[in-house]
Amino acid sequence: MGWWLARTLAALLVVVAGTLVGAFIGGLFGHPIPAMVLGSVVATVLLVLRDSRRGQGLMDWLRGPQSTKAPSDSGFWGELAYRTERELRTRDLKIKAESQRLDQFLSAIEASPNGVMLLDANDQIDWCNTVAAEHFGIDRNRDRLQRVTNLVRMPAFVAHLQSGRYDEPVVFSGPLGRTMLSVLIRPYSEGMKLVLSYDITERERTEAMRRDFVANVSHEIRTPLTVLAGFVETMARLPLTEAENRRVLALMQQQTDRMQTLVGDLLTLAKLEGSPRPASDRWLSILPVLQQAQVDARALSTGRHTIEMEGGDDAEIAGSETELFSAVANLLNNAVRYTPEGGRIQLRWRWRADSGAELDVTDSGIGIAREHLPRLTERFYRVDGSRSRDTGGTGLGLSIVKHVAQRHGGEIEIHSELGKGSTFRIVFPSQRVRHKREAAALVGS
Ligand code: ADP
């Protein structure tokens, strides 16, 4: 039975009861008919009053924040209150769950390493994550609902946004000119736009370095190749005397040597960059490495310099013998090449107070002006290109030294004064060096 029938019957019963009570009381006083009418009217009014009061209770609760329970009642109003409350609570839970999902979704976008910005149909900023705010130089709270083109003035971006053609990303430099951004726009819904920004500064830098490197290598190889080609042509075209032939062949040999050294250094660099760091538990004596490098340097100097060595007798280092030899040999080689005849070159191993050690190559040579020092370890950087090439330099020596130092946990320091000489120092950390005595004690214990 539905509520309408039950309520109708109940109302009828009350009205009938009121009429009967009216008829009974009216009968006692001899006016049954008017008393019957009065009885039914009173019963109806009472019924309406009671119903209105119960309905009002529910209405008051609905008008409020519904923080308390719905008014408890029985019958029709009770069920209405119960069902309304249940529906509201279910909706609340759903809204809460939806808003939690939205929060999680926004947190996920916030955690993205790339910039994400949502624009409405008028290109006003609807939402953006912190990365996008940084990329475009905007304040994500203050600038909400601002037209993006009023805030982001980078012409390439504005032109791209207004072009309406978004197949390709657009690349431009960031607001302070220190970063390079790649921005991709994706339209969605009705006129809305998703703007994705990527910081490609590092990628661009690496790409520029790669281009420079390839250009440098090509240039370095092309020069001796051109010279060689010239000689080959000369030999093919002109009848040369025996003496001339020997001289040309000697010059050709010089150029092939130069190319061989360059390729050798390039391979060394490639190996250093592409292989894992030398093991930190493979200990070797540094003395034989220093001694061999000194012997080679003396051979290169052919008696034009005094080359001395100091320290290192009791030292062990964890690392690669080949790499360390290559680093020391490069430093000594430079010292010989950049020190005029009669100069002094010192190779020195010294312990440091922090239990690390330093390996110095000091010369009394031509020295280097201060402004060149920060760039010396860059590949192919030379202070004086022709002097470097004339003495067999490739421009890669110090770059190799720096890599070797870093792969052994160390770093390179350069002190130099123009006309007075230079000191190139590799500083090794305590974890990579030890005294032989310590080693013996470790074995004994
Ligand atoms: P290179 O093969 O040209 O010597 P390096 O990478 O070994 O290349 O050195 C880079 C540059 O640093 C050299 O071209 C030279 O100008 C400078 N340089 C290196 N060592 C010395 C030194 N001992 N004295 C003076 N200048 C040096």
PDB file of C-alpha atoms in Angstrom, residues 295-415:
ATOM      1  CA  VAL A 295     111.698   8.420 -18.219  1.00  0.00           C
ATOM      2  CA  ASP A 296     109.380   9.219 -21.155  1.00  0.00           C
ATOM      3  CA  ALA A 297     109.466  12.945 -20.393  1.00  0.00           C
ATOM      4  CA  ARG A 298     113.269  12.899 -20.335  1.00  0.00           C
ATOM      5  CA  ALA A 299     113.260  11.172 -23.710  1.00  0.00           C
ATOM      6  CA  LEU A 300     110.949  13.862 -25.101  1.00  0.00           C
ATOM      7  CA  SER A 301     113.025  16.662 -23.566  1.00  0.00           C
ATOM      8  CA  THR A 302     116.289  15.217 -24.951  1.00  0.00           C
ATOM      9  CA  GLY A 303     118.251  16.911 -22.216  1.00  0.00           C
ATOM     10  CA  ARG A 304     116.816  20.384 -22.720  1.00  0.00           C
ATOM     11  CA  HIS A 305     115.220  20.470 -19.248  1.00  0.00           C
ATOM     12  CA  THR A 306     115.927  19.354 -15.726  1.00  0.00           C
ATOM     13  CA  ILE A 307     113.213  16.880 -14.787  1.00  0.00           C
ATOM     14  CA  GLU A 308     113.020  15.897 -11.105  1.00  0.00           C
ATOM     15  CA  MET A 309     110.779  13.642  -9.086  1.00  0.00           C
ATOM     16  CA  GLU A 310     109.910  13.706  -5.395  1.00  0.00           C
ATOM     17  CA  GLY A 311     107.772  11.531  -3.089  1.00  0.00           C
ATOM     18  CA  GLY A 312     105.438   8.689  -3.865  1.00  0.00           C
ATOM     19  CA  ASP A 313     107.772   5.915  -2.612  1.00  0.00           C
ATOM     20  CA  ASP A 314     105.328   4.675   0.008  1.00  0.00           C
ATOM     21  CA  ALA A 315     102.101   5.496  -1.839  1.00  0.00           C
ATOM     22  CA  GLU A 316      99.425   3.234  -3.161  1.00  0.00           C
ATOM     23  CA  ILE A 317      96.417   4.291  -5.158  1.00  0.00           C
ATOM     24  CA  ALA A 318      93.191   2.490  -6.003  1.00  0.00           C
ATOM     25  CA  GLY A 319      92.572   2.767  -9.706  1.00  0.00           C
ATOM     26  CA  SER A 320      93.745   2.112 -13.202  1.00  0.00           C
ATOM     27  CA  GLU A 321      97.467   2.074 -13.948  1.00  0.00           C
ATOM     28  CA  THR A 322      96.961   2.853 -17.655  1.00  0.00           C
ATOM     29  CA  GLU A 323      94.734   5.836 -16.952  1.00  0.00           C
ATOM     30  CA  LEU A 324      96.992   7.260 -14.237  1.00  0.00           C
ATOM     31  CA  PHE A 325     100.033   6.867 -16.472  1.00  0.00           C
ATOM     32  CA  SER A 326      98.200   8.606 -19.296  1.00  0.00           C
ATOM     33  CA  ALA A 327      97.334  11.555 -17.011  1.00  0.00           C
ATOM     34  CA  VAL A 328     100.857  12.006 -15.610  1.00  0.00           C
ATOM     35  CA  ALA A 329     102.420  11.522 -19.044  1.00  0.00           C
ATOM     36  CA  ASN A 330     100.130  14.178 -20.533  1.00  0.00           C
ATOM     37  CA  LEU A 331     101.020  16.683 -17.810  1.00  0.00           C
ATOM     38  CA  LEU A 332     104.771  16.030 -18.178  1.00  0.00           C
ATOM     39  CA  ASN A 333     104.469  16.132 -21.954  1.00  0.00           C
ATOM     40  CA  ASN A 334     102.844  19.592 -21.712  1.00  0.00           C
ATOM     41  CA  ALA A 335     105.460  20.772 -19.210  1.00  0.00           C
ATOM     42  CA  VAL A 336     108.242  19.788 -21.633  1.00  0.00           C
ATOM     43  CA  ARG A 337     106.462  21.351 -24.633  1.00  0.00           C
ATOM     44  CA  TYR A 338     105.619  24.621 -22.943  1.00  0.00           C
ATOM     45  CA  THR A 339     108.912  25.143 -21.100  1.00  0.00           C
ATOM     46  CA  PRO A 340     111.812  26.713 -22.985  1.00  0.00           C
ATOM     47  CA  GLU A 341     115.185  25.034 -23.033  1.00  0.00           C
ATOM     48  CA  GLY A 342     117.045  25.110 -19.708  1.00  0.00           C
ATOM     49  CA  GLY A 343     113.801  25.128 -17.715  1.00  0.00           C
ATOM     50  CA  ARG A 344     112.972  23.040 -14.668  1.00  0.00           C
ATOM     51  CA  ILE A 345     110.185  20.490 -14.342  1.00  0.00           C
ATOM     52  CA  GLN A 346     109.164  18.824 -11.088  1.00  0.00           C
ATOM     53  CA  LEU A 347     106.939  15.826 -10.554  1.00  0.00           C
ATOM     54  CA  ARG A 348     105.867  15.608  -6.931  1.00  0.00           C
ATOM     55  CA  TRP A 349     103.627  13.352  -4.802  1.00  0.00           C
ATOM     56  CA  ARG A 350     102.558  14.826  -1.474  1.00  0.00           C
ATOM     57  CA  TRP A 351     100.276  13.626   1.323  1.00  0.00           C
ATOM     58  CA  ARG A 352      97.629  16.049   2.498  1.00  0.00           C
ATOM     59  CA  ALA A 353      96.464  16.730   6.024  1.00  0.00           C
ATOM     60  CA  ASP A 354      93.056  15.189   5.205  1.00  0.00           C
ATOM     61  CA  SER A 355      94.819  11.871   4.291  1.00  0.00           C
ATOM     62  CA  GLY A 356      94.254  12.517   0.612  1.00  0.00           C
ATOM     63  CA  ALA A 357      97.193  13.142  -1.698  1.00  0.00           C
ATOM     64  CA  GLU A 358      98.194  15.497  -4.477  1.00  0.00           C
ATOM     65  CA  LEU A 359     100.239  14.936  -7.564  1.00  0.00           C
ATOM     66  CA  ASP A 360     101.901  18.090  -8.916  1.00  0.00           C
ATOM     67  CA  VAL A 361     103.629  18.763 -12.190  1.00  0.00           C
ATOM     68  CA  THR A 362     105.366  22.144 -11.893  1.00  0.00           C
ATOM     69  CA  ASP A 363     107.324  23.820 -14.648  1.00  0.00           C
ATOM     70  CA  SER A 364     109.199  27.066 -15.096  1.00  0.00           C
ATOM     71  CA  GLY A 365     107.721  27.512 -18.575  1.00  0.00           C
ATOM     72  CA  ILE A 366     105.757  30.110 -20.473  1.00  0.00           C
ATOM     73  CA  GLY A 367     102.797  30.116 -18.089  1.00  0.00           C
ATOM     74  CA  ILE A 368      99.179  30.868 -18.927  1.00  0.00           C
ATOM     75  CA  ALA A 369      97.223  34.125 -18.658  1.00  0.00           C
ATOM     76  CA  ARG A 370      94.501  34.035 -15.995  1.00  0.00           C
ATOM     77  CA  GLU A 371      91.557  34.361 -18.406  1.00  0.00           C
ATOM     78  CA  HIS A 372      92.376  31.046 -20.080  1.00  0.00           C
ATOM     79  CA  LEU A 373      92.555  28.974 -16.911  1.00  0.00           C
ATOM     80  CA  PRO A 374      88.834  28.089 -16.547  1.00  0.00           C
ATOM     81  CA  ARG A 375      88.633  26.737 -20.117  1.00  0.00           C
ATOM     82  CA  LEU A 376      91.925  24.817 -20.355  1.00  0.00           C
ATOM     83  CA  THR A 377      90.382  21.396 -19.738  1.00  0.00           C
ATOM     84  CA  GLU A 378      87.789  21.798 -22.508  1.00  0.00           C
ATOM     85  CA  ARG A 379      88.348  19.564 -25.495  1.00  0.00           C
ATOM     86  CA  PHE A 380      90.428  21.306 -28.182  1.00  0.00           C
ATOM     87  CA  TYR A 381      90.863  24.491 -26.152  1.00  0.00           C
ATOM     88  CA  ARG A 382      94.303  25.935 -26.759  1.00  0.00           C
ATOM     89  CA  VAL A 383      95.923  29.189 -25.678  1.00  0.00           C
ATOM     90  CA  ASP A 384      98.191  29.267 -28.686  1.00  0.00           C
ATOM     91  CA  GLY A 385      96.979  26.909 -31.417  1.00  0.00           C
ATOM     92  CA  SER A 386     100.031  26.993 -33.616  1.00  0.00           C
ATOM     93  CA  ARG A 387     102.458  26.401 -30.742  1.00  0.00           C
ATOM     94  CA  SER A 388     100.351  23.482 -29.593  1.00  0.00           C
ATOM     95  CA  ARG A 389     100.225  21.911 -33.075  1.00  0.00           C
ATOM     96  CA  ASP A 390     103.883  22.612 -33.860  1.00  0.00           C
ATOM     97  CA  THR A 391     104.896  20.716 -30.746  1.00  0.00           C
ATOM     98  CA  GLY A 392     102.588  17.768 -31.520  1.00  0.00           C
ATOM     99  CA  GLY A 393      99.666  18.778 -29.300  1.00  0.00           C
ATOM    100  CA  THR A 394      96.112  17.664 -29.986  1.00  0.00           C
ATOM    101  CA  GLY A 395      94.287  19.999 -27.602  1.00  0.00           C
ATOM    102  CA  LEU A 396      92.909  16.939 -25.798  1.00  0.00           C
ATOM    103  CA  GLY A 397      95.641  16.325 -23.190  1.00  0.00           C
ATOM    104  CA  LEU A 398      94.165  18.242 -20.263  1.00  0.00           C
ATOM    105  CA  SER A 399      90.702  16.971 -21.056  1.00  0.00           C
ATOM    106  CA  ILE A 400      92.068  13.427 -20.644  1.00  0.00           C
ATOM    107  CA  VAL A 401      93.779  14.429 -17.374  1.00  0.00           C
ATOM    108  CA  LYS A 402      90.548  15.886 -16.011  1.00  0.00           C
ATOM    109  CA  HIS A 403      88.575  12.748 -16.853  1.00  0.00           C
ATOM    110  CA  VAL A 404      91.169  10.483 -15.250  1.00  0.00           C
ATOM    111  CA  ALA A 405      91.183  12.661 -12.097  1.00  0.00           C
ATOM    112  CA  GLN A 406      87.381  12.573 -11.861  1.00  0.00           C
ATOM    113  CA  ARG A 407      87.215   8.848 -12.462  1.00  0.00           C
ATOM    114  CA  HIS A 408      89.528   8.412  -9.455  1.00  0.00           C
ATOM    115  CA  GLY A 409      87.327  10.644  -7.295  1.00  0.00           C
ATOM    116  CA  GLY A 410      89.766  13.528  -7.639  1.00  0.00           C
ATOM    117  CA  GLU A 411      89.927  16.891  -9.307  1.00  0.00           C
ATOM    118  CA  ILE A 412      92.387  18.994 -11.206  1.00  0.00           C
ATOM    119  CA  GLU A 413      93.725  22.372 -10.006  1.00  0.00           C
ATOM    120  CA  ILE A 414      95.723  24.725 -12.207  1.00  0.00           C
ATOM    121  CA  HIS A 415      97.951  27.534 -10.915  1.00  0.00           C
TER     122      HIS A 415
END
